[in-house]
mmCIF file of C-alpha atoms in Angstrom:
data_model
loop_
_atom_site.group_PDB
_atom_site.id
_atom_site.type_symbol
_atom_site.label_atom_id
_atom_site.label_comp_id
_atom_site.label_asym_id
_atom_site.label_seq_id
_atom_site.Cartn_x
_atom_site.Cartn_y
_atom_site.Cartn_z
ATOM 1 C CA MET L 1 0.167 -0.100 0.024
ATOM 2 C CA ASP L 2 2.930 2.316 0.694
ATOM 3 C CA GLN L 3 4.319 1.364 -2.437
ATOM 4 C CA ILE L 4 1.002 2.394 -4.362
ATOM 5 C CA MET L 5 0.817 5.765 -2.391
ATOM 6 C CA GLY L 6 4.412 6.523 -3.265
ATOM 7 C CA VAL L 7 3.645 6.177 -7.096
ATOM 8 C CA LEU L 8 0.720 8.314 -6.757
ATOM 9 C CA ILE L 9 2.142 11.129 -5.196
ATOM 10 C CA LEU L 10 5.164 10.381 -7.613
ATOM 11 C CA GLY L 11 2.835 10.852 -10.421
ATOM 12 C CA LEU L 12 0.724 13.847 -9.227
ATOM 13 C CA LEU L 13 3.915 15.803 -8.060
ATOM 14 C CA PHE L 14 5.860 14.973 -11.551
ATOM 15 C CA LEU L 15 3.968 13.926 -14.157
ATOM 16 C CA ALA L 16 0.659 16.252 -13.835
ATOM 17 C CA PRO L 17 2.627 19.373 -14.497
ATOM 18 C CA ILE L 18 4.002 17.849 -17.872
ATOM 19 C CA GLY L 19 0.752 16.599 -18.743
ATOM 20 C CA LEU L 20 -1.001 19.807 -18.354
ATOM 21 C CA VAL L 21 1.639 21.410 -20.461
ATOM 22 C CA ILE L 22 1.782 18.976 -23.230
ATOM 23 C CA THR L 23 -2.129 19.046 -23.326
ATOM 24 C CA ASP L 24 -2.067 22.633 -23.683
ATOM 25 C CA ILE L 25 0.243 22.216 -26.613
ATOM 26 C CA VAL L 26 -1.857 19.933 -28.331
ATOM 27 C CA PHE L 27 -5.461 22.087 -27.849
ATOM 28 C CA PHE L 28 -2.954 24.743 -29.671
ATOM 29 C CA ILE L 29 -1.917 23.134 -32.484
ATOM 30 C CA LYS L 30 -5.314 21.538 -33.129
ATOM 31 C CA LYS L 31 -7.102 24.794 -32.562
ATOM 32 C CA LYS L 32 -9.397 23.430 -29.926
ATOM 33 C CA GLU L 33 -8.568 25.699 -27.149
ATOM 34 C CA SER L 34 -11.238 26.835 -24.992
ATOM 35 C CA GLY L 35 -11.441 29.833 -22.589
ATOM 36 C CA LEU L 36 -12.607 27.142 -19.773
ATOM 37 C CA PHE L 37 -9.600 24.864 -20.109
ATOM 38 C CA GLU L 38 -7.287 27.979 -20.293
ATOM 39 C CA PHE L 39 -8.903 29.163 -16.897
ATOM 40 C CA ILE L 40 -8.318 25.366 -15.233
ATOM 41 C CA ALA L 41 -4.902 25.359 -16.790
ATOM 42 C CA PHE L 42 -3.987 28.565 -15.522
ATOM 43 C CA PHE L 43 -5.337 27.583 -12.023
ATOM 44 C CA ILE L 44 -4.081 24.149 -11.845
ATOM 45 C CA ALA L 45 -0.622 25.734 -12.878
ATOM 46 C CA GLY L 46 -0.899 28.342 -10.187
ATOM 47 C CA ILE L 47 -1.120 25.952 -7.358
ATOM 48 C CA TYR L 48 1.824 24.030 -8.621
ATOM 49 C CA VAL L 49 3.934 27.280 -8.856
ATOM 50 C CA LEU L 50 2.879 28.307 -4.919
ATOM 51 C CA LEU L 51 3.178 25.055 -3.454
ATOM 52 C CA ALA L 52 6.399 24.422 -5.073
ATOM 53 C CA TYR L 53 7.999 28.190 -4.284
ATOM 54 C CA GLY L 54 6.842 27.347 -0.605
ATOM 55 C CA LEU L 55 8.119 23.812 -0.302
ATOM 56 C CA TRP L 56 11.311 24.650 -2.180
ATOM 57 C CA GLU L 57 13.223 25.787 0.723
ATOM 58 C CA VAL L 58 16.597 26.555 -0.963
ATOM 59 C CA PRO L 59 19.098 28.932 0.524
ATOM 60 C CA SER L 60 20.966 32.341 -1.117
ATOM 61 C CA TYR L 61 24.249 31.901 -3.329
ATOM 62 C CA ASP L 62 25.980 33.198 0.058
ATOM 63 C CA VAL L 63 25.338 30.283 1.914
ATOM 64 C CA ALA L 64 27.178 27.159 2.268
ATOM 65 C CA LEU L 65 25.138 23.974 1.668
ATOM 66 C CA ASN L 66 25.112 20.737 3.731
ATOM 67 C CA ILE L 67 27.079 17.961 2.155
ATOM 68 C CA TYR L 68 25.199 15.350 3.216
ATOM 69 C CA GLY L 69 21.905 17.085 3.296
ATOM 70 C CA ASP L 70 18.955 18.820 1.574
ATOM 71 C CA PRO L 71 19.005 20.777 -0.459
ATOM 72 C CA SER L 72 21.360 20.352 -3.106
ATOM 73 C CA THR L 73 21.262 23.772 -4.473
ATOM 74 C CA HIS L 74 20.804 27.193 -4.031
ATOM 75 C CA GLU L 75 17.676 29.689 -4.973
ATOM 76 C CA PRO L 76 17.192 29.759 -8.849
ATOM 77 C CA PHE L 77 16.096 33.524 -8.298
ATOM 78 C CA SER L 78 17.225 35.973 -6.213
ATOM 79 C CA SER L 79 14.945 36.805 -3.282
ATOM 80 C CA GLU L 80 16.389 40.240 -2.927
ATOM 81 C CA HIS L 81 15.171 41.012 -6.149
ATOM 82 C CA VAL L 82 12.401 38.458 -6.878
ATOM 83 C CA LEU L 83 10.012 40.922 -6.642
ATOM 84 C CA THR L 84 10.753 42.539 -9.778
ATOM 85 C CA LEU L 85 10.233 39.398 -11.807
ATOM 86 C CA ILE L 86 6.855 39.104 -9.894
ATOM 87 C CA VAL L 87 5.483 42.157 -10.536
ATOM 88 C CA ILE L 88 6.329 42.015 -14.251
ATOM 89 C CA MET L 89 4.782 38.722 -14.789
ATOM 90 C CA LEU L 90 1.968 40.022 -13.132
ATOM 91 C CA VAL L 91 1.763 42.908 -15.408
ATOM 92 C CA GLY L 92 2.232 40.930 -18.519
ATOM 93 C CA PHE L 93 -0.413 38.640 -17.404
ATOM 94 C CA LEU L 94 -2.872 41.466 -17.123
ATOM 95 C CA CYS L 95 -2.179 42.877 -20.253
ATOM 96 C CA TYR L 96 -2.678 39.765 -21.739
ATOM 97 C CA MET L 97 -6.364 39.056 -19.837
ATOM 98 C CA ILE L 98 -7.387 42.415 -21.481
ATOM 99 C CA LEU L 99 -6.320 41.906 -25.183
ATOM 100 C CA LYS L 100 -7.904 38.213 -24.818
ATOM 101 C CA PHE L 101 -11.432 39.510 -24.016
ATOM 102 C CA LEU L 102 -11.140 43.145 -24.521
ATOM 103 C CA ARG L 103 -9.356 43.780 -27.767
ATOM 104 C CA LYS L 104 -11.987 44.583 -30.295
ATOM 105 C CA ALA L 105 -13.163 47.400 -28.059
ATOM 106 C CA LEU L 106 -9.525 49.322 -27.911
ATOM 107 C CA PRO L 107 -8.264 51.964 -29.612
ATOM 108 C CA PRO L 108 -4.646 51.351 -31.462
ATOM 109 C CA LEU L 109 -2.483 53.016 -29.106
ATOM 110 C CA ALA L 110 -4.125 51.423 -25.874
ATOM 111 C CA GLU L 111 -3.736 48.007 -27.921
ATOM 112 C CA VAL L 112 -0.006 48.726 -28.782
ATOM 113 C CA MET L 113 0.666 49.438 -24.987
ATOM 114 C CA LEU L 114 -0.797 46.683 -23.610
ATOM 115 C CA LEU L 115 0.905 44.637 -26.005
ATOM 116 C CA GLY L 116 3.881 45.961 -24.945
ATOM 117 C CA GLY L 117 3.284 44.573 -21.457
ATOM 118 C CA VAL L 118 2.693 41.219 -22.755
ATOM 119 C CA TYR L 119 6.271 41.481 -24.459
ATOM 120 C CA LEU L 120 7.780 41.923 -21.046
ATOM 121 C CA GLY L 121 5.771 39.692 -19.475
ATOM 122 C CA SER L 122 6.978 37.095 -22.327
ATOM 123 C CA ALA L 123 10.478 37.900 -22.067
ATOM 124 C CA VAL L 124 10.708 37.482 -18.095
ATOM 125 C CA ASN L 125 8.757 34.161 -18.304
ATOM 126 C CA VAL L 126 11.387 32.973 -21.210
ATOM 127 C CA VAL L 127 14.545 33.816 -18.886
ATOM 128 C CA CYS L 128 12.604 32.161 -16.033
ATOM 129 C CA VAL L 129 12.426 28.705 -18.162
ATOM 130 C CA VAL L 130 15.762 29.025 -19.129
ATOM 131 C CA GLN L 131 17.068 29.646 -15.745
ATOM 132 C CA LEU L 132 15.033 26.485 -14.855
ATOM 133 C CA LEU L 133 15.477 24.044 -17.549
ATOM 134 C CA CYS L 134 18.528 24.511 -19.506
ATOM 135 C CA GLY L 135 21.029 23.244 -17.078
ATOM 136 C CA ALA L 136 23.132 24.318 -14.309
ATOM 137 C CA SER L 137 27.331 24.410 -13.465
ATOM 138 C CA PRO L 138 28.571 21.174 -12.642
ATOM 139 C CA GLN L 139 28.299 21.776 -8.799
ATOM 140 C CA GLY L 140 24.599 22.603 -9.289
ATOM 141 C CA ILE L 141 21.438 20.817 -8.774
ATOM 142 C CA ASP L 142 20.789 17.559 -8.543
ATOM 143 C CA ARG L 143 18.139 16.863 -11.177
ATOM 144 C CA GLY L 144 16.206 13.657 -9.672
ATOM 145 C CA ALA L 145 15.539 15.364 -6.394
ATOM 146 C CA ASP L 146 15.004 18.891 -7.195
ATOM 147 C CA ALA L 147 13.061 18.338 -10.484
ATOM 148 C CA PHE L 148 9.800 17.972 -8.393
ATOM 149 C CA PHE L 149 10.056 21.389 -7.852
ATOM 150 C CA VAL L 150 11.892 22.736 -11.193
ATOM 151 C CA LEU L 151 9.139 21.228 -13.337
ATOM 152 C CA PRO L 152 5.753 22.955 -11.265
ATOM 153 C CA LEU L 153 7.463 26.199 -11.314
ATOM 154 C CA CYS L 154 7.895 26.096 -15.084
ATOM 155 C CA MET L 155 4.250 25.549 -15.457
ATOM 156 C CA VAL L 156 2.727 28.710 -15.827
ATOM 157 C CA PRO L 157 5.309 30.452 -17.816
ATOM 158 C CA LEU L 158 5.285 27.611 -20.319
ATOM 159 C CA ILE L 159 1.142 28.117 -20.461
ATOM 160 C CA PHE L 160 1.758 31.562 -20.523
ATOM 161 C CA LEU L 161 3.873 31.454 -23.562
ATOM 162 C CA ILE L 162 1.630 29.136 -25.566
ATOM 163 C CA HIS L 163 -1.607 31.142 -25.086
ATOM 164 C CA VAL L 164 0.684 34.360 -26.059
ATOM 165 C CA VAL L 165 1.476 32.677 -29.296
ATOM 166 C CA GLU L 166 -2.118 31.912 -29.669
ATOM 167 C CA LEU L 167 -3.092 35.512 -29.009
ATOM 168 C CA MET L 168 -0.320 36.723 -31.285
ATOM 169 C CA THR L 169 -2.044 34.278 -34.478
ATOM 170 C CA HIS L 170 -5.450 35.886 -33.681
ATOM 171 C CA LEU L 171 -3.983 39.410 -33.949
ATOM 172 C CA VAL L 172 -2.299 38.863 -37.339
ATOM 173 C CA LYS L 173 -5.647 37.669 -38.898
ATOM 174 C CA GLU L 174 -7.458 40.417 -37.400
ATOM 175 C CA ARG L 175 -5.260 42.880 -38.912
ATOM 176 C CA ALA L 176 -6.122 41.911 -42.201
ATOM 177 C CA GLU L 177 -9.724 41.850 -41.404
ATOM 178 C CA LYS L 178 -9.798 45.324 -39.994
ATOM 179 C CA GLN L 179 -7.576 47.035 -43.067
ATOM 180 C CA GLU L 180 -11.045 46.841 -45.029
ATOM 181 C CA SER L 181 -13.433 47.920 -42.358
ATOM 182 C CA VAL L 182 -11.768 50.764 -40.663
ATOM 183 C CA HIS L 183 -11.751 54.108 -42.178
ATOM 184 C CA TYR L 184 -10.861 57.524 -41.058
ATOM 185 C CA GLU L 185 -11.810 60.765 -42.962
ATOM 186 C CA ASN L 186 -8.614 62.536 -41.815
ATOM 187 C CA THR L 187 -5.339 61.382 -44.367
ATOM 188 C CA ALA L 188 -2.974 61.482 -41.830
ATOM 189 C CA MET L 189 -5.131 59.417 -39.468
ATOM 190 C CA GLN L 190 -5.982 56.752 -41.949
ATOM 191 C CA LYS L 191 -1.787 56.451 -42.925
ATOM 192 C CA VAL L 192 -1.499 55.929 -39.030
ATOM 193 C CA ASN L 193 -4.110 53.428 -38.836
ATOM 194 C CA LEU L 194 -3.334 51.348 -41.739
ATOM 195 C CA TRP L 195 0.206 51.347 -40.332
ATOM 196 C CA PHE L 196 -0.984 49.983 -37.212
ATOM 197 C CA LEU L 197 -3.061 47.399 -38.820
ATOM 198 C CA LYS L 198 -0.154 45.677 -40.443
ATOM 199 C CA GLY L 199 0.755 43.010 -38.124
ATOM 200 C CA ALA L 200 4.696 43.436 -38.572
ATOM 201 C CA ASN L 201 4.299 47.153 -37.609
ATOM 202 C CA LEU L 202 2.059 46.380 -34.595
ATOM 203 C CA PHE L 203 4.507 43.945 -33.224
ATOM 204 C CA LEU L 204 7.373 46.775 -33.854
ATOM 205 C CA ALA L 205 5.383 49.466 -32.160
ATOM 206 C CA ALA L 206 4.631 47.328 -29.187
ATOM 207 C CA LEU L 207 8.239 46.106 -28.682
ATOM 208 C CA ILE L 208 9.177 50.021 -28.733
ATOM 209 C CA ALA L 209 6.091 50.639 -26.280
ATOM 210 C CA ALA L 210 7.870 48.258 -23.891
ATOM 211 C CA ILE L 211 10.295 50.214 -23.015
ATOM 212 C CA PRO L 212 8.780 53.547 -21.481
ATOM 213 C CA ILE L 213 6.794 50.862 -19.482
ATOM 214 C CA LEU L 214 9.676 48.708 -18.366
ATOM 215 C CA VAL L 215 11.119 51.965 -17.135
ATOM 216 C CA ILE L 216 7.904 53.211 -15.289
ATOM 217 C CA LEU L 217 7.667 49.672 -13.588
ATOM 218 C CA MET L 218 11.387 50.027 -12.452
ATOM 219 C CA MET L 219 10.647 53.647 -11.271
ATOM 220 C CA ILE L 220 8.047 52.162 -9.052
ATOM 221 C CA LEU L 221 9.657 49.163 -7.960
ATOM 222 C CA CYS L 222 12.528 51.255 -6.591
ATOM 223 C CA LEU L 223 10.180 52.665 -4.109
ATOM 224 C CA PHE L 224 9.742 49.217 -2.561
ATOM 225 C CA GLY L 225 13.406 48.861 -2.334
ATOM 226 C CA GLN L 226 14.293 47.307 -5.471
ATOM 227 C CA GLN L 227 17.072 48.309 -7.942
ATOM 228 C CA PRO L 228 16.860 49.760 -11.731
ATOM 229 C CA ASP L 229 18.877 46.063 -12.613
ATOM 230 C CA SER L 230 17.015 44.231 -10.399
ATOM 231 C CA VAL L 231 15.326 42.410 -13.405
ATOM 232 C CA ILE L 232 18.726 41.428 -14.288
ATOM 233 C CA LEU L 233 20.065 40.516 -10.692
ATOM 234 C CA ALA L 234 17.133 38.599 -10.146
ATOM 235 C CA PHE L 235 18.903 35.651 -12.420
ATOM 236 C CA THR L 236 22.553 36.938 -11.845
ATOM 237 C CA LYS L 237 23.046 37.207 -8.329
ATOM 238 C CA THR L 238 22.597 33.537 -7.780
ATOM 239 C CA SER L 239 25.000 30.637 -7.631
ATOM 240 C CA ASP L 240 24.583 26.497 -9.402
ATOM 241 C CA TRP L 241 22.357 27.669 -12.303
ATOM 242 C CA ILE L 242 23.010 28.865 -15.830
ATOM 243 C CA LEU L 243 22.537 32.268 -15.615
ATOM 244 C CA SER L 244 24.472 32.799 -12.278
ATOM 245 C CA LYS L 245 27.588 34.845 -11.737
ATOM 246 C CA GLU L 246 27.933 34.171 -7.980
ATOM 247 C CA VAL L 247 30.227 31.928 -6.411
ATOM 248 C CA SER L 248 28.828 29.956 -3.464
ATOM 249 C CA PRO L 249 31.015 28.982 -0.363
ATOM 250 C CA PRO L 250 32.145 25.311 -0.477
ATOM 251 C CA PRO L 251 29.539 22.933 0.902
ATOM 252 C CA VAL L 252 30.429 22.041 4.626
ATOM 253 C CA ALA L 253 29.149 19.681 7.065
ATOM 254 C CA TYR L 254 26.578 20.979 9.342
ATOM 255 C CA ASP L 255 25.947 18.475 12.198
ATOM 256 C CA GLU L 256 29.640 17.400 13.046
ATOM 257 C CA HIS L 257 29.741 20.080 16.159
ATOM 258 C CA TYR L 258 27.176 22.612 17.751
ATOM 259 C CA LEU L 259 29.732 25.141 17.680
ATOM 260 C CA CYS L 260 30.549 24.356 13.857
ATOM 261 C CA THR L 261 26.697 24.927 13.538
ATOM 262 C CA VAL L 262 26.860 28.178 15.040
ATOM 263 C CA SER L 263 30.070 29.614 13.128
ATOM 264 C CA LEU L 264 28.052 28.428 10.044
ATOM 265 C CA ARG L 265 24.588 29.170 10.691
ATOM 266 C CA GLY L 266 24.732 32.496 12.737
ATOM 267 C CA HIS L 267 24.534 36.131 11.726
ATOM 268 C CA LYS L 268 28.105 36.802 10.422
ATOM 269 C CA LYS L 269 28.093 40.269 12.048
ATOM 270 C CA LEU L 270 27.819 38.546 15.281
ATOM 271 C CA VAL L 271 29.408 35.128 15.337
ATOM 272 C CA LYS L 272 32.620 36.308 13.004
ATOM 273 C CA PRO L 273 33.088 33.496 10.795
ATOM 274 C CA ILE L 274 37.156 33.767 9.781
ATOM 275 C CA ARG L 275 37.888 31.175 7.446
ATOM 276 C CA CYS L 276 37.154 27.646 6.399
ATOM 277 C CA GLY L 277 38.896 24.655 8.015
ATOM 278 C CA ILE L 278 38.929 20.972 7.928
ATOM 279 C CA ARG L 279 37.674 18.577 10.424
ATOM 280 C CA LYS L 280 37.527 15.138 9.587
ATOM 281 C CA GLY L 281 38.303 15.391 6.202
ATOM 282 C CA ARG L 282 35.320 17.663 5.633
ATOM 283 C CA LYS L 283 35.169 21.386 4.848
ATOM 284 C CA ILE L 284 33.761 23.494 7.769
ATOM 285 C CA ILE L 285 33.392 27.157 8.499
ATOM 286 C CA VAL L 286 35.390 28.486 11.545
ATOM 287 C CA ASN L 287 35.479 31.276 13.909
ATOM 288 C CA ARG L 288 37.400 32.348 16.650
ATOM 289 C CA GLN L 289 34.863 30.894 19.475
ATOM 290 C CA LEU L 290 35.149 27.696 17.651
ATOM 291 C CA CYS L 291 39.202 27.540 17.521
ATOM 292 C CA VAL L 292 39.292 28.450 21.281
ATOM 293 C CA ALA L 293 36.862 25.678 22.340
ATOM 294 C CA ASN L 294 39.085 23.198 20.378
ATOM 295 C CA ALA L 295 42.544 24.581 21.402
ATOM 296 C CA PHE L 296 41.231 24.393 25.124
ATOM 297 C CA GLU L 297 40.055 20.731 24.479
ATOM 298 C CA GLN L 298 43.378 19.977 23.000
ATOM 299 C CA LEU L 299 45.268 21.107 26.197
ATOM 300 C CA LEU L 300 43.149 19.117 28.143
ATOM 301 C CA MET L 301 43.896 16.028 26.295
ATOM 302 C CA GLU L 302 47.661 16.674 26.570
ATOM 303 C CA ARG L 303 47.513 17.713 30.542
ATOM 304 C CA THR L 304 44.916 15.611 31.949
ATOM 305 C CA PRO L 305 43.701 12.817 29.181
ATOM 306 C CA LYS L 306 41.277 11.554 32.087
ATOM 307 C CA LEU L 307 39.294 14.724 32.645
ATOM 308 C CA HIS L 308 39.369 14.955 29.183
ATOM 309 C CA ARG L 309 37.955 11.901 28.194
ATOM 310 C CA ALA L 310 35.162 12.731 31.052
ATOM 311 C CA ILE L 311 34.398 15.902 29.074
ATOM 312 C CA ARG L 312 34.392 14.203 25.615
ATOM 313 C CA ASN L 313 31.710 11.827 26.709
ATOM 314 C CA PHE L 314 29.383 14.214 28.373
ATOM 315 C CA TYR L 315 30.064 16.300 25.260
ATOM 316 C CA ASP L 316 29.300 13.533 22.647
ATOM 317 C CA THR L 317 26.228 12.524 25.081
ATOM 318 C CA TYR L 318 24.611 15.816 25.186
ATOM 319 C CA GLY L 319 26.526 18.078 22.701
ATOM 320 C CA TYR L 320 25.455 16.416 19.349
ATOM 321 C CA PRO L 321 21.683 16.587 20.167
ATOM 322 C CA ILE L 322 21.875 20.080 20.910
ATOM 323 C CA SER L 323 23.489 20.848 17.593
ATOM 324 C CA ARG L 324 20.391 19.118 15.805
ATOM 325 C CA HIS L 325 18.089 22.372 17.230
ATOM 326 C CA ILE L 326 20.389 24.931 15.757
ATOM 327 C CA ASN L 327 18.399 25.228 12.466
ATOM 328 C CA SER L 328 18.617 28.878 12.195
ATOM 329 C CA ALA L 329 20.629 31.739 12.406
ATOM 330 C CA TRP L 330 18.922 33.319 15.630
ATOM 331 C CA SER L 331 19.242 30.056 17.403
ATOM 332 C CA ALA L 332 22.753 29.587 16.285
ATOM 333 C CA ASP L 333 23.492 33.548 17.747
ATOM 334 C CA ILE L 334 21.683 32.558 20.858
ATOM 335 C CA THR L 335 24.203 29.588 21.681
ATOM 336 C CA TYR L 336 26.886 31.739 20.687
ATOM 337 C CA LEU L 337 25.927 34.389 22.994
ATOM 338 C CA ILE L 338 25.531 31.505 25.879
ATOM 339 C CA MET L 339 29.101 29.959 24.865
ATOM 340 C CA LYS L 340 30.696 33.487 25.366
ATOM 341 C CA PRO L 341 31.331 33.527 28.935
ATOM 342 C CA LEU L 342 33.036 29.717 28.498
ATOM 343 C CA GLU L 343 35.098 30.883 25.828
ATOM 344 C CA TRP L 344 36.453 33.430 27.991
ATOM 345 C CA ILE L 345 37.265 31.022 30.785
ATOM 346 C CA PHE L 346 38.911 29.012 27.946
ATOM 347 C CA VAL L 347 40.976 31.728 26.759
ATOM 348 C CA VAL L 348 42.038 32.446 30.099
ATOM 349 C CA ILE L 349 43.178 28.821 31.132
ATOM 350 C CA LEU L 350 45.017 28.745 27.791
ATOM 351 C CA TYR L 351 46.782 31.708 28.464
ATOM 352 C CA LEU L 352 47.745 30.557 32.072
ATOM 353 C CA PHE L 353 49.126 26.823 30.926
ATOM 354 C CA ASP L 354 50.274 27.414 27.311
ATOM 355 C CA LEU L 355 53.815 28.932 26.195
ATOM 356 C CA ASP L 356 51.756 30.261 22.910
ATOM 357 C CA PRO L 357 48.105 30.064 23.231
ATOM 358 C CA GLU L 358 47.601 32.469 20.025
ATOM 359 C CA THR L 359 49.528 29.995 17.890
ATOM 360 C CA ARG L 360 47.645 27.089 19.190
ATOM 361 C CA ILE L 361 44.293 28.964 18.739
ATOM 362 C CA CYS L 362 45.267 29.784 15.254
ATOM 363 C CA LYS L 363 46.234 25.912 14.366
ATOM 364 C CA GLN L 364 42.961 24.636 14.840
ATOM 365 C CA TYR L 365 41.330 22.788 11.908
ATOM 366 C CA LEU L 366 44.297 23.650 9.405
ATOM 367 C CA PRO L 367 44.695 21.266 6.675
ATOM 368 C CA LEU L 368 48.150 20.437 7.715
ATOM 369 C CA LYS L 369 47.455 19.176 11.320
ATOM 370 C CA GLU L 370 43.474 18.338 12.062
ATOM 371 C CA ALA L 371 42.007 19.003 15.174
ATOM 372 C CA LYS L 372 39.742 16.413 16.658
#
């Protein structure tokens, strides 16, 4: 029964998005598209996108991934700039809906401006699909695991692009019909009207109109904390993906040691990570607190082995379970602050009993001599 349920869930999450897009393409080719199916397609696709974006917990490019954990990649769109993409896509969809149902009652210039908005939305949707489907860098995503989120995220862009192509074909046909039915007494107006009624001219005018629309949108978005180039940074200020320009920290192990977790997950301004280190053959992020604690343990191991074994057994029993609860930046910050008095005690002991305490501290987790 569990296997059957697993297969059903797999089909729902993986095959349903593909099936919906393929069905939409078939309807488009056979010219059997209906308004009801279009509404159903956008509605279901929208639900998939919301679920995928909400459940796919991927960090920003500047966060190191867990070697043995999930997720296996960084976010495909910069969370800092994704608002710009969402707004442009919504504007494009709104312009599409108006043209879809009201275009016959629209003046030529209004039709041009709306088509310009559709162009902007289409361009962003195309780049989103390229970012998600056209591969990632070699150290990028695990296609088997992340495809469950990548494919649903592509549903709305793909369905939107299919219906935009359908709209364009209708506009071309209607241009030819209007050339004979619409006539202005003013000669100049009639020439402008005839120029717009030619399909190629209409699309060229819409392409030009898209530029001021984009400028106006970016001016408005700047009031909400976005940047003039956010539409570009949303794709490039990422790592692992085909359009990414940033380089992420190397993957590290999270749950080795709760102070390792603190130095990795805590807010950088507080925990102050200083460099990468090696622990048991794996890369970790280290800060001074971690180095001091490990130097103190090393000193105990050299001077009082029995006491060290007792402390190590206590830590192995209670320390590792604690580390599993440090799963956010704030919990890491709190742990760092709680450990601060102990860090000062460790430093005092090191300076009392070690001839060169700072050298011992600096040597911790270096590749030449791994600390335990």
